XYZ file of C-alpha atoms in Angstrom:
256
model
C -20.074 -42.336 8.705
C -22.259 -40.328 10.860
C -24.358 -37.508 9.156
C -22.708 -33.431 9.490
C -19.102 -35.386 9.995
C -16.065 -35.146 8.356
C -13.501 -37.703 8.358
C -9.943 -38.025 7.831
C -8.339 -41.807 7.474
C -4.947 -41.197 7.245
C -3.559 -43.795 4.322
C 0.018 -42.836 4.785
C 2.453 -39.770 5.690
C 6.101 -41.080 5.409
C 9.022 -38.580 3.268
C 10.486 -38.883 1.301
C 9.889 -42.832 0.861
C 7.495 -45.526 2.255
C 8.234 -47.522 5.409
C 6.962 -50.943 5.892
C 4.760 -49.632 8.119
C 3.861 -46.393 6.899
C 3.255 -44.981 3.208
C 3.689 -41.972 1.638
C 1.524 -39.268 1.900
C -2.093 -40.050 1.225
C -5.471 -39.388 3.204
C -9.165 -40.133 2.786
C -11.607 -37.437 3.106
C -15.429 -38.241 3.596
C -18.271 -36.113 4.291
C -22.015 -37.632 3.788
C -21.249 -40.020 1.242
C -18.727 -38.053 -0.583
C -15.242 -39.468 -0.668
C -11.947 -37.261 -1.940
C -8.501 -39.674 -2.134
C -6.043 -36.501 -1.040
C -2.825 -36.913 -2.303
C -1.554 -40.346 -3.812
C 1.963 -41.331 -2.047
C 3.157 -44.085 -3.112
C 1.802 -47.319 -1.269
C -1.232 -45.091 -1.068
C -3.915 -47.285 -2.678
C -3.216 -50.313 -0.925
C -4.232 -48.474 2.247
C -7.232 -46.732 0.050
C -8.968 -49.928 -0.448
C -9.139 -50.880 2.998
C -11.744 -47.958 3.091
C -13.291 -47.570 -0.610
C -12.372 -49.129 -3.816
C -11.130 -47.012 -6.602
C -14.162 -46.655 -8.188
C -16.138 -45.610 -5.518
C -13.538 -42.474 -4.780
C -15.499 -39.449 -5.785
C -12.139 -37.227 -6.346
C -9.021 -37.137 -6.041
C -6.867 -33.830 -5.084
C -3.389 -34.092 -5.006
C -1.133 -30.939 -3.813
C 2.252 -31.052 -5.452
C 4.249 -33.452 -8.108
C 6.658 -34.795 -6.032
C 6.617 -38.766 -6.199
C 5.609 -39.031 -2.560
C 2.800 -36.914 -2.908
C 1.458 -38.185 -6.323
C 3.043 -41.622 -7.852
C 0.521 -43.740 -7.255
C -1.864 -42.047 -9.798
C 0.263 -44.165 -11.405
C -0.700 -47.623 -10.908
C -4.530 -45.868 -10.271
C -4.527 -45.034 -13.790
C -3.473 -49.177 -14.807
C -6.327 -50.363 -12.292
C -9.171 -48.041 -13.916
C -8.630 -49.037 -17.041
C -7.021 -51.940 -17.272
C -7.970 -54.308 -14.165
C -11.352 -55.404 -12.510
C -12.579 -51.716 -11.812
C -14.925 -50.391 -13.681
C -15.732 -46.261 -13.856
C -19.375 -44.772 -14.842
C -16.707 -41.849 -15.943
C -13.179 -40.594 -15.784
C -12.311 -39.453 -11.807
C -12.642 -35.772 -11.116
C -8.402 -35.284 -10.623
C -7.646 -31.580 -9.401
C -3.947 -31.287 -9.279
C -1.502 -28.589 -10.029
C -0.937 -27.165 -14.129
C 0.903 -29.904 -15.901
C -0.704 -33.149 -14.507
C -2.300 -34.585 -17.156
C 0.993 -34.103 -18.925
C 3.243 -35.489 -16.487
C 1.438 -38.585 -16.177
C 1.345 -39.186 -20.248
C 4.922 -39.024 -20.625
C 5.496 -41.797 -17.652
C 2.793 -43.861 -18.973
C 3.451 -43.537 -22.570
C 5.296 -46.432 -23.933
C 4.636 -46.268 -27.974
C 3.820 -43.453 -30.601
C 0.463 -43.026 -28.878
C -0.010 -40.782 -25.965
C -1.441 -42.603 -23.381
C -4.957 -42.095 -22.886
C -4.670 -40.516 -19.340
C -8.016 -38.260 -19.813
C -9.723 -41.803 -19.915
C -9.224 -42.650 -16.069
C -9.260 -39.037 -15.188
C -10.905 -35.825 -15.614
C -8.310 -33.149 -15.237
C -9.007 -30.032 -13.476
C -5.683 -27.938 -13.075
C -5.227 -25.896 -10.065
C -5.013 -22.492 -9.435
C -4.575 -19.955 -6.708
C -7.964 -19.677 -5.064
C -9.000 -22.610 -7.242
C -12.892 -23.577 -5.670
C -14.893 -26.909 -6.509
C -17.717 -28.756 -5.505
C -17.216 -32.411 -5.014
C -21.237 -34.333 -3.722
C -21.122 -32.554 0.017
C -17.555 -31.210 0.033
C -16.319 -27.874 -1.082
C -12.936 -27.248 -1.977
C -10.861 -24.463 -2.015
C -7.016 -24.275 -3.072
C -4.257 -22.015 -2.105
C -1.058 -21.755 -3.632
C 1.886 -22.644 -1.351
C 5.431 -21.774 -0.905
C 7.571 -25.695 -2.048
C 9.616 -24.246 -4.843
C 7.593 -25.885 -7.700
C 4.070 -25.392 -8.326
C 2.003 -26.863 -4.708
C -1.480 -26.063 -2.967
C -3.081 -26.391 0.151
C -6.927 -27.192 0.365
C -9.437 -26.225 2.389
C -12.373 -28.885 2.445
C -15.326 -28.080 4.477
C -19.222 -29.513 4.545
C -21.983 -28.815 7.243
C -20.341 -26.352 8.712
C -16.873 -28.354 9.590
C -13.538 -27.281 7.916
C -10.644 -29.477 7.301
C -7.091 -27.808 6.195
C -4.233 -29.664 4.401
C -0.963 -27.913 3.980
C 0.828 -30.136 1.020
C 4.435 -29.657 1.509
C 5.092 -25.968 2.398
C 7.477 -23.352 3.921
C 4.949 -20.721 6.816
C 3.208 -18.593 4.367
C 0.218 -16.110 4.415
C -1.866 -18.270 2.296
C -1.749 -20.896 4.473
C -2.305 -19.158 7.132
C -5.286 -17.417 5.474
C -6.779 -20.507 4.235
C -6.699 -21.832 7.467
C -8.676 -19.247 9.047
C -10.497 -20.540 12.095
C -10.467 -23.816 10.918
C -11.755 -26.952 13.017
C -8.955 -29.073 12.457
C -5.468 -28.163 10.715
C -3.414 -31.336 8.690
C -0.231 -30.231 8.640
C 3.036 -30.721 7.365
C 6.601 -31.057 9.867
C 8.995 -32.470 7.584
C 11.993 -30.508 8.831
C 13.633 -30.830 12.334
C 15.560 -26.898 11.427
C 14.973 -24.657 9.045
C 17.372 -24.531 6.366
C 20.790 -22.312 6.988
C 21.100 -20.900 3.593
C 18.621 -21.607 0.741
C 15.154 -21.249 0.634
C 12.569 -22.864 3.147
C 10.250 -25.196 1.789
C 8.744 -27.336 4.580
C 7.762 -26.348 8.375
C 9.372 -27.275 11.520
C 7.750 -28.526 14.367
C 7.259 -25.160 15.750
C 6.551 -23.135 12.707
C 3.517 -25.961 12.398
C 2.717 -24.888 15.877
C 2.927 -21.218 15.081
C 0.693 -21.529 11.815
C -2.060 -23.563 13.822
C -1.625 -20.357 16.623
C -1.993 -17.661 13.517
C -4.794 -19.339 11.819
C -6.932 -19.673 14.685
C -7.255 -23.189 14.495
C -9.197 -25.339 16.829
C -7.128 -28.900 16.436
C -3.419 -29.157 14.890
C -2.659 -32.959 13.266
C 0.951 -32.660 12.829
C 1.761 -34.796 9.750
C 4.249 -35.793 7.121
C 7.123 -35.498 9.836
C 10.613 -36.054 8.329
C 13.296 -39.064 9.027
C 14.991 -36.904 11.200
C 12.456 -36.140 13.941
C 9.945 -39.022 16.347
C 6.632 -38.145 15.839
C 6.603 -37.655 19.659
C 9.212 -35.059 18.684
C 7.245 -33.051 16.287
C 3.905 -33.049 18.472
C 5.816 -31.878 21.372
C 7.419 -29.263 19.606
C 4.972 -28.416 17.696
C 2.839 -27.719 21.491
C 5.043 -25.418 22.382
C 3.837 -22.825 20.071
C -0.195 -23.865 20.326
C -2.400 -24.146 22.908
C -4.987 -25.818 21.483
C -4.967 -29.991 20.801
C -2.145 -31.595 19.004
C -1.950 -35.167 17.222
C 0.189 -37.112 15.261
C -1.164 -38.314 11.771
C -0.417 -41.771 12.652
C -0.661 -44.312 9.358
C -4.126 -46.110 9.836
C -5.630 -43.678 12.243
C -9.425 -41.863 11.552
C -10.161 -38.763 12.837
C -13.838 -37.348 13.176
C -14.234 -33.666 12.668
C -17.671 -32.406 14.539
């Protein structure tokens, strides 16, 4: 990739399951020769390695436990140790408190905890959460999905990049995604909810986060089975001036 870019390849952004055309959620982030796998959907690294094998993936973050943000850490952790691939060292995994955990007791089939901490390098999350991955830096928000879930802010050069995870409008999104190049983010629901708690966007509350946060480019992703993706980007217009896309499975977006 070019020099002072970032880059987004969108792997996948289908909920709550995969479509045969589309995965769950998953996206590759590359800056200079640094490459973050951003959440792990499931059917996410089949679409990975049309961009980077596993091994070459210099982190992976991953927002929230549900399975269509995160199951295909497990058949990541069967290919780095058990397959063809072969890692110089565990991969850097930042993902919320509990990961590690939550990956031994699927994997675990015996007496003996799986070895987990082999493939990957655990580095729990936490609200305002920074790292430095090669070129990118990283910076984590805690979001509003009813379990523990973070939105990242990855910027390098000069660019920024926002992802939402799965969230309801919240002031640390919002904040995070302060002036912002380019906002990823979330339209699962085609109405907010009539009684409970919210816990994704609409169309229009994507629209109105991308208006508060100053951004300069809203990607409207991870659009539920009940709205087009025409829908959501037209909706999601309404409420922002600036440019809107859809996060459309197999698409790369340059950022600068």
């Amino acid at each position: 990739m070019t020099s002072g870019l970032l880059s987004l390849a969108v792997l996948g952004c289908a909920t709550p399951y995969a479509s045969v055309d589309n995965p769950c959620s998953g996206y590759l982030v590359s800056g200079g020769e640094t490459r973050v796998w951003v959440d792990a959907g499931s059917g996410t690294l089949v679409q990975l390695q049309r961009h980077v094998r596993l091994d070459e993936v210099d982190a992976i973050w991953i927002s929230h436990l549900h399975a269509d943000h995160s199951a295909d850490l497990l058949t990541a952790y069967y290919a780095a140790l058990f397959a063809d691939i072969q890692l110089a060292a565990p991969i850097p995994l930042y993902g919320p408190p509990g990961i590690a955990d939550r990956l031994a007791h699927f994997l675990t089939n015996g007496l003996t905890r799986s070895p987990v901490e082999s493939a990957f390098a655990v580095h729990e999350l936490r609200d305002g959460h920074q790292a430095h991955v090669g070129a990118l830096a990283m910076t984590s928000r805690a979001v509003e999905h009813g379990i523990p879930a973070f939105a990242v802010r990855i910027e390098a050069e000069g660019r920024s990049l926002v992802y939402s995870g799965d969230t309801a409008p919240c002031a640390n999104l919002t904040r995070l995604a302060d002036g912002c190049d380019v906002l990823l983010c979330e339209a699962e629901s085609a109405q907010a909810p009539a009684e409970g708690d919210q816990v994704h966007h609409t169309p229009e509350d994507t629209g109105d986060t991308a208006s508060a946060a100053r951004a300069g480019w809203l990607i409207v992703t991870h659009v539920g089975r009940f709205l087009t993706p025409q829908q959501a980007v037209a909706r999601a217009s309404a409420r922002f001036d600036g440019p809107v896309d859809y996060a459309a499975p197999g698409a790369t977006f340059l950022i600068g």
